[in-house]
């Protein structure tokens, strides 16, 4: 594979359940791992978090099955609840490296990037909805917790309500932090000058104004509180559950204002990306074009696989709290 790619051989003789659970496929690759006991698999990790899986096709040693592993940045429920249309079904390829690379580039990567585009749009839309739902749930009870002048009747109950709101919102903020910068870069690369003047994108672009700042400041809040956590761990190894909850609550409270902003400019980003789906289908995203070009170079001059580590498939963060 070309520079930027790594290959890792995974021994499956001790069990393959964990790897099977990571497969993003509803066809032959998932079936092979679910039904057959395989000896090994190859995980190919490429630019921009691309992860492919290759195994020998059961019953046909002259072919490889190549498909995708679940994107670590997409919430599991988004990947699991939208049916076949958003799944990049695996393909069978010739095991000769140059031919395999060419077939992956021509037959698999276009559908992979179309599927990835769809689920990223859905994830951002769901995240915006989740933040709005957290606010609506708080608004439904907050007035009942205050007197006529707006002062809390019970400070503990009022504070607990905001903590719950902020925690629910931050969970969705993590989705924006994981996906927003890449989607924003791709959207901007696909737009043309006329889109910025009039047409279906003009309103989205107006509402997207400032999203760079929103994402950057929210990311800075997360980093600051990660540093606080690391510092406390250094002083007193093994944070208590109460300490961790307090740190999370403070982080989420700081992030609430930006979470609220993401219901506006983040939703506009998801809307613009959704409208660009047809362009991705016909011409591919700039990111997919770069990845396919890299595979084309590898087909012409294959490089020796480099050892690598499998990226974590951990899902985005937990919850903590919120403030008005």
PDB file of C-alpha atoms in Angstrom:
ATOM      1  CA  UNK A   1       0.000   0.000   0.000  1.00  0.00           C
ATOM      2  CA  UNK A   2       1.156   3.589  -0.517  1.00  0.00           C
ATOM      3  CA  UNK A   3       2.452   5.952   2.108  1.00  0.00           C
ATOM      4  CA  UNK A   4      -0.170   6.636   4.770  1.00  0.00           C
ATOM      5  CA  UNK A   5      -1.537   3.092   4.790  1.00  0.00           C
ATOM      6  CA  UNK A   6      -0.742   0.334   7.247  1.00  0.00           C
ATOM      7  CA  UNK A   7      -1.556  -3.363   7.147  1.00  0.00           C
ATOM      8  CA  UNK A   8      -2.035  -5.589  10.170  1.00  0.00           C
ATOM      9  CA  UNK A   9      -2.530  -9.345  10.160  1.00  0.00           C
ATOM     10  CA  UNK A  10      -5.050 -10.417  12.796  1.00  0.00           C
ATOM     11  CA  UNK A  11      -4.944 -13.967  14.189  1.00  0.00           C
ATOM     12  CA  UNK A  12      -8.516 -15.275  14.348  1.00  0.00           C
ATOM     13  CA  UNK A  13      -7.781 -18.750  15.665  1.00  0.00           C
ATOM     14  CA  UNK A  14      -8.568 -17.629  19.227  1.00  0.00           C
ATOM     15  CA  UNK A  15     -11.926 -16.166  18.288  1.00  0.00           C
ATOM     16  CA  UNK A  16     -13.302 -13.662  15.834  1.00  0.00           C
ATOM     17  CA  UNK A  17     -16.409 -12.346  17.574  1.00  0.00           C
ATOM     18  CA  UNK A  18     -14.927  -8.930  18.351  1.00  0.00           C
ATOM     19  CA  UNK A  19     -13.835  -8.403  14.759  1.00  0.00           C
ATOM     20  CA  UNK A  20     -17.163  -9.655  13.416  1.00  0.00           C
ATOM     21  CA  UNK A  21     -18.911  -7.020  15.525  1.00  0.00           C
ATOM     22  CA  UNK A  22     -16.832  -4.298  13.883  1.00  0.00           C
ATOM     23  CA  UNK A  23     -17.706  -5.270  10.295  1.00  0.00           C
ATOM     24  CA  UNK A  24     -19.817  -2.728   8.401  1.00  0.00           C
ATOM     25  CA  UNK A  25     -21.476  -5.084   5.969  1.00  0.00           C
ATOM     26  CA  UNK A  26     -24.726  -7.023   5.639  1.00  0.00           C
ATOM     27  CA  UNK A  27     -23.548  -9.459   2.986  1.00  0.00           C
ATOM     28  CA  UNK A  28     -20.777 -11.902   2.226  1.00  0.00           C
ATOM     29  CA  UNK A  29     -18.074 -10.517   4.522  1.00  0.00           C
ATOM     30  CA  UNK A  30     -20.285 -10.430   7.593  1.00  0.00           C
ATOM     31  CA  UNK A  31     -21.592 -13.883   6.682  1.00  0.00           C
ATOM     32  CA  UNK A  32     -18.102 -15.311   6.320  1.00  0.00           C
ATOM     33  CA  UNK A  33     -17.072 -14.082   9.760  1.00  0.00           C
ATOM     34  CA  UNK A  34     -20.354 -15.079  11.377  1.00  0.00           C
ATOM     35  CA  UNK A  35     -20.565 -18.612   9.976  1.00  0.00           C
ATOM     36  CA  UNK A  36     -17.025 -19.812   9.296  1.00  0.00           C
ATOM     37  CA  UNK A  37     -13.992 -20.215  11.546  1.00  0.00           C
ATOM     38  CA  UNK A  38     -11.251 -18.280   9.761  1.00  0.00           C
ATOM     39  CA  UNK A  39      -7.544 -18.358  10.489  1.00  0.00           C
ATOM     40  CA  UNK A  40      -6.584 -14.749   9.860  1.00  0.00           C
ATOM     41  CA  UNK A  41      -7.644 -11.415   8.404  1.00  0.00           C
ATOM     42  CA  UNK A  42      -5.900  -8.290   7.155  1.00  0.00           C
ATOM     43  CA  UNK A  43      -6.916  -4.871   8.413  1.00  0.00           C
ATOM     44  CA  UNK A  44      -5.904  -2.040   6.089  1.00  0.00           C
ATOM     45  CA  UNK A  45      -5.891   1.388   7.718  1.00  0.00           C
ATOM     46  CA  UNK A  46      -5.718   4.341   5.371  1.00  0.00           C
ATOM     47  CA  UNK A  47      -6.058   8.118   5.241  1.00  0.00           C
ATOM     48  CA  UNK A  48      -8.873   9.900   7.066  1.00  0.00           C
ATOM     49  CA  UNK A  49      -9.734   6.937   9.279  1.00  0.00           C
ATOM     50  CA  UNK A  50     -10.515   4.559   6.397  1.00  0.00           C
ATOM     51  CA  UNK A  51     -10.442   0.946   7.619  1.00  0.00           C
ATOM     52  CA  UNK A  52     -10.888  -2.050   5.337  1.00  0.00           C
ATOM     53  CA  UNK A  53     -10.971  -5.740   6.170  1.00  0.00           C
ATOM     54  CA  UNK A  54      -9.829  -8.540   3.855  1.00  0.00           C
ATOM     55  CA  UNK A  55     -10.271 -12.297   4.395  1.00  0.00           C
ATOM     56  CA  UNK A  56      -9.922 -15.347   2.180  1.00  0.00           C
ATOM     57  CA  UNK A  57     -13.319 -16.243   0.778  1.00  0.00           C
ATOM     58  CA  UNK A  58     -14.531 -19.470   2.413  1.00  0.00           C
ATOM     59  CA  UNK A  59     -14.632 -22.232  -0.163  1.00  0.00           C
ATOM     60  CA  UNK A  60     -12.656 -20.225  -2.715  1.00  0.00           C
ATOM     61  CA  UNK A  61      -9.022 -19.565  -1.851  1.00  0.00           C
ATOM     62  CA  UNK A  62      -8.571 -17.744  -5.156  1.00  0.00           C
ATOM     63  CA  UNK A  63     -10.581 -14.742  -3.994  1.00  0.00           C
ATOM     64  CA  UNK A  64     -10.478 -12.224  -1.165  1.00  0.00           C
ATOM     65  CA  UNK A  65     -13.536 -10.680   0.430  1.00  0.00           C
ATOM     66  CA  UNK A  66     -12.913  -6.990   1.068  1.00  0.00           C
ATOM     67  CA  UNK A  67     -15.238  -4.715   2.992  1.00  0.00           C
ATOM     68  CA  UNK A  68     -15.370  -1.958   5.568  1.00  0.00           C
ATOM     69  CA  UNK A  69     -15.059  -1.808   9.319  1.00  0.00           C
ATOM     70  CA  UNK A  70     -17.381   0.437  11.277  1.00  0.00           C
ATOM     71  CA  UNK A  71     -16.269   4.093  11.360  1.00  0.00           C
ATOM     72  CA  UNK A  72     -15.294   4.760  14.964  1.00  0.00           C
ATOM     73  CA  UNK A  73     -16.703   8.310  14.850  1.00  0.00           C
ATOM     74  CA  UNK A  74     -20.271   7.354  13.840  1.00  0.00           C
ATOM     75  CA  UNK A  75     -22.652   6.487  16.702  1.00  0.00           C
ATOM     76  CA  UNK A  76     -23.560   2.798  16.601  1.00  0.00           C
ATOM     77  CA  UNK A  77     -27.307   3.424  16.412  1.00  0.00           C
ATOM     78  CA  UNK A  78     -26.871   5.516  13.256  1.00  0.00           C
ATOM     79  CA  UNK A  79     -25.075   2.638  11.546  1.00  0.00           C
ATOM     80  CA  UNK A  80     -27.519  -0.012  12.710  1.00  0.00           C
ATOM     81  CA  UNK A  81     -30.939   1.505  12.034  1.00  0.00           C
ATOM     82  CA  UNK A  82     -30.975   2.682   8.433  1.00  0.00           C
ATOM     83  CA  UNK A  83     -31.040  -0.493   6.375  1.00  0.00           C
ATOM     84  CA  UNK A  84     -29.098  -1.713   3.381  1.00  0.00           C
ATOM     85  CA  UNK A  85     -28.856   1.572   1.477  1.00  0.00           C
ATOM     86  CA  UNK A  86     -26.285   3.027   3.860  1.00  0.00           C
ATOM     87  CA  UNK A  87     -24.052  -0.050   4.015  1.00  0.00           C
ATOM     88  CA  UNK A  88     -21.013  -0.428   1.706  1.00  0.00           C
ATOM     89  CA  UNK A  89     -21.455  -4.096   0.805  1.00  0.00           C
ATOM     90  CA  UNK A  90     -18.238  -6.083   0.514  1.00  0.00           C
ATOM     91  CA  UNK A  91     -16.841  -7.343  -2.780  1.00  0.00           C
ATOM     92  CA  UNK A  92     -14.770 -10.324  -3.914  1.00  0.00           C
ATOM     93  CA  UNK A  93     -11.411  -9.447  -5.499  1.00  0.00           C
ATOM     94  CA  UNK A  94      -8.438 -11.202  -7.032  1.00  0.00           C
ATOM     95  CA  UNK A  95      -5.786 -11.760  -4.301  1.00  0.00           C
ATOM     96  CA  UNK A  96      -2.925 -10.467  -6.476  1.00  0.00           C
ATOM     97  CA  UNK A  97      -2.045  -7.127  -4.788  1.00  0.00           C
ATOM     98  CA  UNK A  98      -2.077  -4.845  -7.837  1.00  0.00           C
ATOM     99  CA  UNK A  99      -5.339  -6.249  -9.155  1.00  0.00           C
ATOM    100  CA  UNK A 100      -6.918  -6.197  -5.698  1.00  0.00           C
ATOM    101  CA  UNK A 101      -6.007  -2.527  -5.220  1.00  0.00           C
ATOM    102  CA  UNK A 102      -7.457  -1.621  -8.625  1.00  0.00           C
ATOM    103  CA  UNK A 103     -10.714  -3.465  -7.923  1.00  0.00           C
ATOM    104  CA  UNK A 104     -11.068  -1.861  -4.504  1.00  0.00           C
ATOM    105  CA  UNK A 105     -10.535   1.566  -6.025  1.00  0.00           C
ATOM    106  CA  UNK A 106     -12.986   1.056  -8.875  1.00  0.00           C
ATOM    107  CA  UNK A 107     -15.709  -1.063  -7.324  1.00  0.00           C
ATOM    108  CA  UNK A 108     -15.672  -0.630  -3.557  1.00  0.00           C
ATOM    109  CA  UNK A 109     -14.454   2.820  -2.571  1.00  0.00           C
ATOM    110  CA  UNK A 110     -17.161   4.774  -4.462  1.00  0.00           C
ATOM    111  CA  UNK A 111     -19.937   2.947  -2.609  1.00  0.00           C
ATOM    112  CA  UNK A 112     -17.990   3.197   0.652  1.00  0.00           C
ATOM    113  CA  UNK A 113     -17.759   6.973   0.429  1.00  0.00           C
ATOM    114  CA  UNK A 114     -21.407   7.320  -0.578  1.00  0.00           C
ATOM    115  CA  UNK A 115     -22.447   5.259   2.438  1.00  0.00           C
ATOM    116  CA  UNK A 116     -20.114   7.181   4.733  1.00  0.00           C
ATOM    117  CA  UNK A 117     -21.494  10.487   3.468  1.00  0.00           C
ATOM    118  CA  UNK A 118     -25.056   9.353   4.211  1.00  0.00           C
ATOM    119  CA  UNK A 119     -24.373   8.189   7.748  1.00  0.00           C
ATOM    120  CA  UNK A 120     -22.353  11.292   8.613  1.00  0.00           C
ATOM    121  CA  UNK A 121     -25.281  13.488   7.524  1.00  0.00           C
ATOM    122  CA  UNK A 122     -27.650  11.379   9.607  1.00  0.00           C
ATOM    123  CA  UNK A 123     -25.335  11.488  12.612  1.00  0.00           C
ATOM    124  CA  UNK A 124     -25.048  15.287  12.538  1.00  0.00           C
ATOM    125  CA  UNK A 125     -28.796  15.692  12.089  1.00  0.00           C
ATOM    126  CA  UNK A 126     -29.463  13.313  14.979  1.00  0.00           C
ATOM    127  CA  UNK A 127     -26.958  15.211  17.138  1.00  0.00           C
ATOM    128  CA  UNK A 128     -28.705  18.533  16.467  1.00  0.00           C
ATOM    129  CA  UNK A 129     -32.047  16.901  17.292  1.00  0.00           C
ATOM    130  CA  UNK A 130     -30.607  15.454  20.492  1.00  0.00           C
ATOM    131  CA  UNK A 131     -29.417  18.850  21.731  1.00  0.00           C
ATOM    132  CA  UNK A 132     -32.812  20.390  20.971  1.00  0.00           C
ATOM    133  CA  UNK A 133     -34.572  17.556  22.798  1.00  0.00           C
ATOM    134  CA  UNK A 134     -32.375  18.097  25.865  1.00  0.00           C
ATOM    135  CA  UNK A 135     -33.297  21.786  25.887  1.00  0.00           C
ATOM    136  CA  UNK A 136     -37.005  21.066  25.349  1.00  0.00           C
ATOM    137  CA  UNK A 137     -37.052  18.573  28.224  1.00  0.00           C
ATOM    138  CA  UNK A 138     -35.448  21.176  30.500  1.00  0.00           C
ATOM    139  CA  UNK A 139     -37.783  23.969  29.376  1.00  0.00           C
ATOM    140  CA  UNK A 140     -40.763  21.744  30.148  1.00  0.00           C
ATOM    141  CA  UNK A 141     -39.869  21.605  33.859  1.00  0.00           C
ATOM    142  CA  UNK A 142     -37.596  24.567  34.594  1.00  0.00           C
ATOM    143  CA  UNK A 143     -40.372  27.103  35.211  1.00  0.00           C
ATOM    144  CA  UNK A 144     -42.013  24.836  37.765  1.00  0.00           C
ATOM    145  CA  UNK A 145     -38.748  24.850  39.713  1.00  0.00           C
ATOM    146  CA  UNK A 146     -38.708  28.653  40.032  1.00  0.00           C
ATOM    147  CA  UNK A 147     -40.785  31.317  41.742  1.00  0.00           C
ATOM    148  CA  UNK A 148     -42.504  34.186  39.911  1.00  0.00           C
ATOM    149  CA  UNK A 149     -39.266  36.185  39.807  1.00  0.00           C
ATOM    150  CA  UNK A 150     -37.372  33.267  38.218  1.00  0.00           C
ATOM    151  CA  UNK A 151     -35.388  32.281  41.314  1.00  0.00           C
ATOM    152  CA  UNK A 152     -35.046  28.542  42.019  1.00  0.00           C
ATOM    153  CA  UNK A 153     -37.386  27.226  44.712  1.00  0.00           C
ATOM    154  CA  UNK A 154     -35.014  24.348  45.401  1.00  0.00           C
ATOM    155  CA  UNK A 155     -31.381  24.977  44.451  1.00  0.00           C
ATOM    156  CA  UNK A 156     -30.470  21.280  44.522  1.00  0.00           C
ATOM    157  CA  UNK A 157     -33.353  20.235  42.241  1.00  0.00           C
ATOM    158  CA  UNK A 158     -32.710  23.118  39.850  1.00  0.00           C
ATOM    159  CA  UNK A 159     -29.000  22.330  39.673  1.00  0.00           C
ATOM    160  CA  UNK A 160     -29.687  18.633  39.120  1.00  0.00           C
ATOM    161  CA  UNK A 161     -32.005  19.478  36.225  1.00  0.00           C
ATOM    162  CA  UNK A 162     -29.350  21.586  34.510  1.00  0.00           C
ATOM    163  CA  UNK A 163     -26.733  18.898  35.047  1.00  0.00           C
ATOM    164  CA  UNK A 164     -28.991  16.374  33.309  1.00  0.00           C
ATOM    165  CA  UNK A 165     -29.669  18.771  30.443  1.00  0.00           C
ATOM    166  CA  UNK A 166     -25.991  19.523  29.950  1.00  0.00           C
ATOM    167  CA  UNK A 167     -25.054  15.831  30.072  1.00  0.00           C
ATOM    168  CA  UNK A 168     -27.579  14.917  27.401  1.00  0.00           C
ATOM    169  CA  UNK A 169     -26.400  17.748  25.195  1.00  0.00           C
ATOM    170  CA  UNK A 170     -22.684  17.009  25.541  1.00  0.00           C
ATOM    171  CA  UNK A 171     -23.157  13.473  24.299  1.00  0.00           C
ATOM    172  CA  UNK A 172     -24.307  14.973  20.980  1.00  0.00           C
ATOM    173  CA  UNK A 173     -21.632  17.669  21.048  1.00  0.00           C
ATOM    174  CA  UNK A 174     -19.083  14.850  20.897  1.00  0.00           C
ATOM    175  CA  UNK A 175     -20.611  13.744  17.590  1.00  0.00           C
ATOM    176  CA  UNK A 176     -20.166  17.249  16.178  1.00  0.00           C
ATOM    177  CA  UNK A 177     -16.568  17.368  17.384  1.00  0.00           C
ATOM    178  CA  UNK A 178     -15.825  13.982  15.807  1.00  0.00           C
ATOM    179  CA  UNK A 179     -17.514  14.595  12.438  1.00  0.00           C
ATOM    180  CA  UNK A 180     -18.033  18.332  12.020  1.00  0.00           C
ATOM    181  CA  UNK A 181     -14.560  19.471  10.876  1.00  0.00           C
ATOM    182  CA  UNK A 182     -14.258  16.781   8.182  1.00  0.00           C
ATOM    183  CA  UNK A 183     -17.814  17.250   6.891  1.00  0.00           C
ATOM    184  CA  UNK A 184     -17.307  21.015   6.833  1.00  0.00           C
ATOM    185  CA  UNK A 185     -14.096  20.671   4.807  1.00  0.00           C
ATOM    186  CA  UNK A 186     -15.767  18.327   2.311  1.00  0.00           C
ATOM    187  CA  UNK A 187     -18.847  20.526   1.958  1.00  0.00           C
ATOM    188  CA  UNK A 188     -16.733  23.560   1.215  1.00  0.00           C
ATOM    189  CA  UNK A 189     -14.676  21.622  -1.307  1.00  0.00           C
ATOM    190  CA  UNK A 190     -17.785  20.489  -3.184  1.00  0.00           C
ATOM    191  CA  UNK A 191     -19.494  23.882  -3.355  1.00  0.00           C
ATOM    192  CA  UNK A 192     -19.056  26.132  -6.376  1.00  0.00           C
ATOM    193  CA  UNK A 193     -19.227  29.927  -6.527  1.00  0.00           C
ATOM    194  CA  UNK A 194     -22.848  29.969  -7.717  1.00  0.00           C
ATOM    195  CA  UNK A 195     -23.918  28.014  -4.624  1.00  0.00           C
ATOM    196  CA  UNK A 196     -22.703  30.840  -2.424  1.00  0.00           C
ATOM    197  CA  UNK A 197     -24.800  33.451  -4.227  1.00  0.00           C
ATOM    198  CA  UNK A 198     -28.220  31.853  -4.605  1.00  0.00           C
ATOM    199  CA  UNK A 199     -29.990  28.534  -4.811  1.00  0.00           C
ATOM    200  CA  UNK A 200     -30.611  25.778  -2.268  1.00  0.00           C
ATOM    201  CA  UNK A 201     -27.328  26.273  -0.407  1.00  0.00           C
ATOM    202  CA  UNK A 202     -27.435  30.013   0.224  1.00  0.00           C
ATOM    203  CA  UNK A 203     -29.606  29.821   3.365  1.00  0.00           C
ATOM    204  CA  UNK A 204     -27.573  26.933   4.775  1.00  0.00           C
ATOM    205  CA  UNK A 205     -24.365  28.886   4.226  1.00  0.00           C
ATOM    206  CA  UNK A 206     -25.825  31.919   5.985  1.00  0.00           C
ATOM    207  CA  UNK A 207     -26.835  29.832   9.012  1.00  0.00           C
ATOM    208  CA  UNK A 208     -23.471  28.039   9.007  1.00  0.00           C
ATOM    209  CA  UNK A 209     -21.650  31.308   9.641  1.00  0.00           C
ATOM    210  CA  UNK A 210     -19.364  30.970  12.643  1.00  0.00           C
ATOM    211  CA  UNK A 211     -19.403  27.185  12.821  1.00  0.00           C
ATOM    212  CA  UNK A 212     -15.588  27.084  12.672  1.00  0.00           C
ATOM    213  CA  UNK A 213     -15.468  29.165  15.848  1.00  0.00           C
ATOM    214  CA  UNK A 214     -18.182  27.107  17.533  1.00  0.00           C
ATOM    215  CA  UNK A 215     -16.354  23.844  16.867  1.00  0.00           C
ATOM    216  CA  UNK A 216     -12.954  25.262  17.822  1.00  0.00           C
ATOM    217  CA  UNK A 217     -14.147  26.726  21.132  1.00  0.00           C
ATOM    218  CA  UNK A 218     -16.049  23.573  22.031  1.00  0.00           C
ATOM    219  CA  UNK A 219     -12.976  21.464  21.272  1.00  0.00           C
ATOM    220  CA  UNK A 220     -10.902  23.804  23.439  1.00  0.00           C
ATOM    221  CA  UNK A 221     -13.305  23.293  26.352  1.00  0.00           C
ATOM    222  CA  UNK A 222     -12.977  19.532  26.027  1.00  0.00           C
ATOM    223  CA  UNK A 223      -9.189  19.774  25.891  1.00  0.00           C
ATOM    224  CA  UNK A 224      -9.027  22.052  28.938  1.00  0.00           C
ATOM    225  CA  UNK A 225     -11.067  19.651  31.044  1.00  0.00           C
ATOM    226  CA  UNK A 226      -9.059  16.680  29.799  1.00  0.00           C
ATOM    227  CA  UNK A 227      -5.977  18.499  31.073  1.00  0.00           C
ATOM    228  CA  UNK A 228      -7.679  19.080  34.429  1.00  0.00           C
ATOM    229  CA  UNK A 229      -8.489  15.379  34.633  1.00  0.00           C
ATOM    230  CA  UNK A 230      -4.898  14.431  33.789  1.00  0.00           C
ATOM    231  CA  UNK A 231      -3.582  16.850  36.403  1.00  0.00           C
ATOM    232  CA  UNK A 232      -5.853  15.465  39.111  1.00  0.00           C
ATOM    233  CA  UNK A 233      -4.925  11.911  38.129  1.00  0.00           C
ATOM    234  CA  UNK A 234      -1.278  12.884  38.504  1.00  0.00           C
ATOM    235  CA  UNK A 235      -1.844  14.270  41.977  1.00  0.00           C
ATOM    236  CA  UNK A 236      -4.254  11.592  43.183  1.00  0.00           C
ATOM    237  CA  UNK A 237      -4.187   8.504  40.932  1.00  0.00           C
ATOM    238  CA  UNK A 238      -7.584   6.879  40.555  1.00  0.00           C
ATOM    239  CA  UNK A 239     -10.293   9.513  40.409  1.00  0.00           C
ATOM    240  CA  UNK A 240     -13.409   8.683  42.377  1.00  0.00           C
ATOM    241  CA  UNK A 241     -16.743   8.423  40.626  1.00  0.00           C
ATOM    242  CA  UNK A 242     -17.791  11.649  42.334  1.00  0.00           C
ATOM    243  CA  UNK A 243     -14.676  13.498  41.138  1.00  0.00           C
ATOM    244  CA  UNK A 244     -15.169  12.313  37.567  1.00  0.00           C
ATOM    245  CA  UNK A 245     -18.841  13.328  37.633  1.00  0.00           C
ATOM    246  CA  UNK A 246     -17.954  16.782  38.944  1.00  0.00           C
ATOM    247  CA  UNK A 247     -15.380  17.326  36.189  1.00  0.00           C
ATOM    248  CA  UNK A 248     -17.822  16.146  33.529  1.00  0.00           C
ATOM    249  CA  UNK A 249     -20.544  18.430  34.893  1.00  0.00           C
ATOM    250  CA  UNK A 250     -18.239  21.456  34.802  1.00  0.00           C
ATOM    251  CA  UNK A 251     -17.121  20.667  31.243  1.00  0.00           C
ATOM    252  CA  UNK A 252     -20.689  20.224  30.049  1.00  0.00           C
ATOM    253  CA  UNK A 253     -21.810  23.451  31.677  1.00  0.00           C
ATOM    254  CA  UNK A 254     -19.011  25.330  29.925  1.00  0.00           C
ATOM    255  CA  UNK A 255     -19.988  23.701  26.646  1.00  0.00           C
ATOM    256  CA  UNK A 256     -23.709  24.380  26.861  1.00  0.00           C
ATOM    257  CA  UNK A 257     -23.657  27.721  25.040  1.00  0.00           C
ATOM    258  CA  UNK A 258     -21.777  26.190  22.131  1.00  0.00           C
ATOM    259  CA  UNK A 259     -24.027  23.128  22.153  1.00  0.00           C
ATOM    260  CA  UNK A 260     -26.965  25.455  21.723  1.00  0.00           C
ATOM    261  CA  UNK A 261     -25.180  27.143  18.801  1.00  0.00           C
ATOM    262  CA  UNK A 262     -24.737  23.778  17.102  1.00  0.00           C
ATOM    263  CA  UNK A 263     -28.504  23.337  16.886  1.00  0.00           C
ATOM    264  CA  UNK A 264     -28.380  26.227  14.403  1.00  0.00           C
ATOM    265  CA  UNK A 265     -25.101  26.186  12.500  1.00  0.00           C
ATOM    266  CA  UNK A 266     -24.531  22.454  12.952  1.00  0.00           C
ATOM    267  CA  UNK A 267     -27.947  21.618  11.565  1.00  0.00           C
ATOM    268  CA  UNK A 268     -27.252  23.941   8.624  1.00  0.00           C
ATOM    269  CA  UNK A 269     -24.033  22.016   7.953  1.00  0.00           C
ATOM    270  CA  UNK A 270     -25.961  18.725   7.951  1.00  0.00           C
ATOM    271  CA  UNK A 271     -28.561  20.248   5.616  1.00  0.00           C
ATOM    272  CA  UNK A 272     -25.919  21.429   3.135  1.00  0.00           C
ATOM    273  CA  UNK A 273     -24.201  18.041   3.229  1.00  0.00           C
ATOM    274  CA  UNK A 274     -27.503  16.270   2.569  1.00  0.00           C
ATOM    275  CA  UNK A 275     -28.116  18.427  -0.507  1.00  0.00           C
ATOM    276  CA  UNK A 276     -24.649  17.560  -1.790  1.00  0.00           C
ATOM    277  CA  UNK A 277     -25.319  13.818  -1.684  1.00  0.00           C
ATOM    278  CA  UNK A 278     -26.010  13.664  -5.416  1.00  0.00           C
ATOM    279  CA  UNK A 279     -22.701  15.363  -6.211  1.00  0.00           C
ATOM    280  CA  UNK A 280     -20.901  12.834  -4.043  1.00  0.00           C
ATOM    281  CA  UNK A 281     -22.734  10.050  -5.873  1.00  0.00           C
ATOM    282  CA  UNK A 282     -21.768  11.304  -9.327  1.00  0.00           C
ATOM    283  CA  UNK A 283     -18.299  12.754  -8.764  1.00  0.00           C
ATOM    284  CA  UNK A 284     -17.200  11.575  -5.327  1.00  0.00           C
ATOM    285  CA  UNK A 285     -16.011  13.746  -2.478  1.00  0.00           C
ATOM    286  CA  UNK A 286     -12.546  15.354  -2.609  1.00  0.00           C
ATOM    287  CA  UNK A 287     -11.545  12.951   0.160  1.00  0.00           C
ATOM    288  CA  UNK A 288     -12.652   9.879  -1.788  1.00  0.00           C
ATOM    289  CA  UNK A 289     -10.819  11.127  -4.870  1.00  0.00           C
ATOM    290  CA  UNK A 290      -7.578  11.431  -2.877  1.00  0.00           C
ATOM    291  CA  UNK A 291      -8.016   7.954  -1.402  1.00  0.00           C
ATOM    292  CA  UNK A 292      -8.730   6.382  -4.777  1.00  0.00           C
ATOM    293  CA  UNK A 293      -5.706   8.121  -6.282  1.00  0.00           C
ATOM    294  CA  UNK A 294      -3.557   6.627  -3.534  1.00  0.00           C
ATOM    295  CA  UNK A 295      -4.891   3.164  -4.285  1.00  0.00           C
ATOM    296  CA  UNK A 296      -4.262   3.679  -7.988  1.00  0.00           C
ATOM    297  CA  UNK A 297      -0.631   4.506  -7.242  1.00  0.00           C
ATOM    298  CA  UNK A 298      -0.385   1.388  -5.113  1.00  0.00           C
ATOM    299  CA  UNK A 299      -1.783  -0.744  -7.924  1.00  0.00           C
ATOM    300  CA  UNK A 300       0.982   0.487 -10.214  1.00  0.00           C
ATOM    301  CA  UNK A 301       3.775   0.150  -7.669  1.00  0.00           C
ATOM    302  CA  UNK A 302       2.699  -1.855  -4.634  1.00  0.00           C
ATOM    303  CA  UNK A 303       4.599  -1.157  -1.453  1.00  0.00           C
ATOM    304  CA  UNK A 304       5.388  -3.576   1.331  1.00  0.00           C
ATOM    305  CA  UNK A 305       2.760  -3.602   4.085  1.00  0.00           C
ATOM    306  CA  UNK A 306       3.786  -1.733   7.177  1.00  0.00           C
ATOM    307  CA  UNK A 307       2.899  -2.927  10.634  1.00  0.00           C
ATOM    308  CA  UNK A 308       0.217  -0.866  12.273  1.00  0.00           C
ATOM    309  CA  UNK A 309      -2.252  -0.843  15.055  1.00  0.00           C
ATOM    310  CA  UNK A 310      -5.970  -1.120  14.689  1.00  0.00           C
ATOM    311  CA  UNK A 311      -7.641   2.190  15.541  1.00  0.00           C
ATOM    312  CA  UNK A 312      -9.958   2.022  18.472  1.00  0.00           C
ATOM    313  CA  UNK A 313     -13.619   1.523  17.724  1.00  0.00           C
ATOM    314  CA  UNK A 314     -14.639   3.220  20.915  1.00  0.00           C
ATOM    315  CA  UNK A 315     -17.751   5.304  20.608  1.00  0.00           C
ATOM    316  CA  UNK A 316     -17.951   8.986  21.520  1.00  0.00           C
ATOM    317  CA  UNK A 317     -18.051  10.134  25.109  1.00  0.00           C
ATOM    318  CA  UNK A 318     -20.453   9.732  27.958  1.00  0.00           C
ATOM    319  CA  UNK A 319     -22.859  12.271  29.359  1.00  0.00           C
ATOM    320  CA  UNK A 320     -22.551  14.950  32.009  1.00  0.00           C
ATOM    321  CA  UNK A 321     -24.463  18.224  32.473  1.00  0.00           C
ATOM    322  CA  UNK A 322     -25.901  21.564  31.201  1.00  0.00           C
ATOM    323  CA  UNK A 323     -26.743  25.156  32.119  1.00  0.00           C
ATOM    324  CA  UNK A 324     -29.027  27.861  30.762  1.00  0.00           C
TER     325      UNK A 324
END
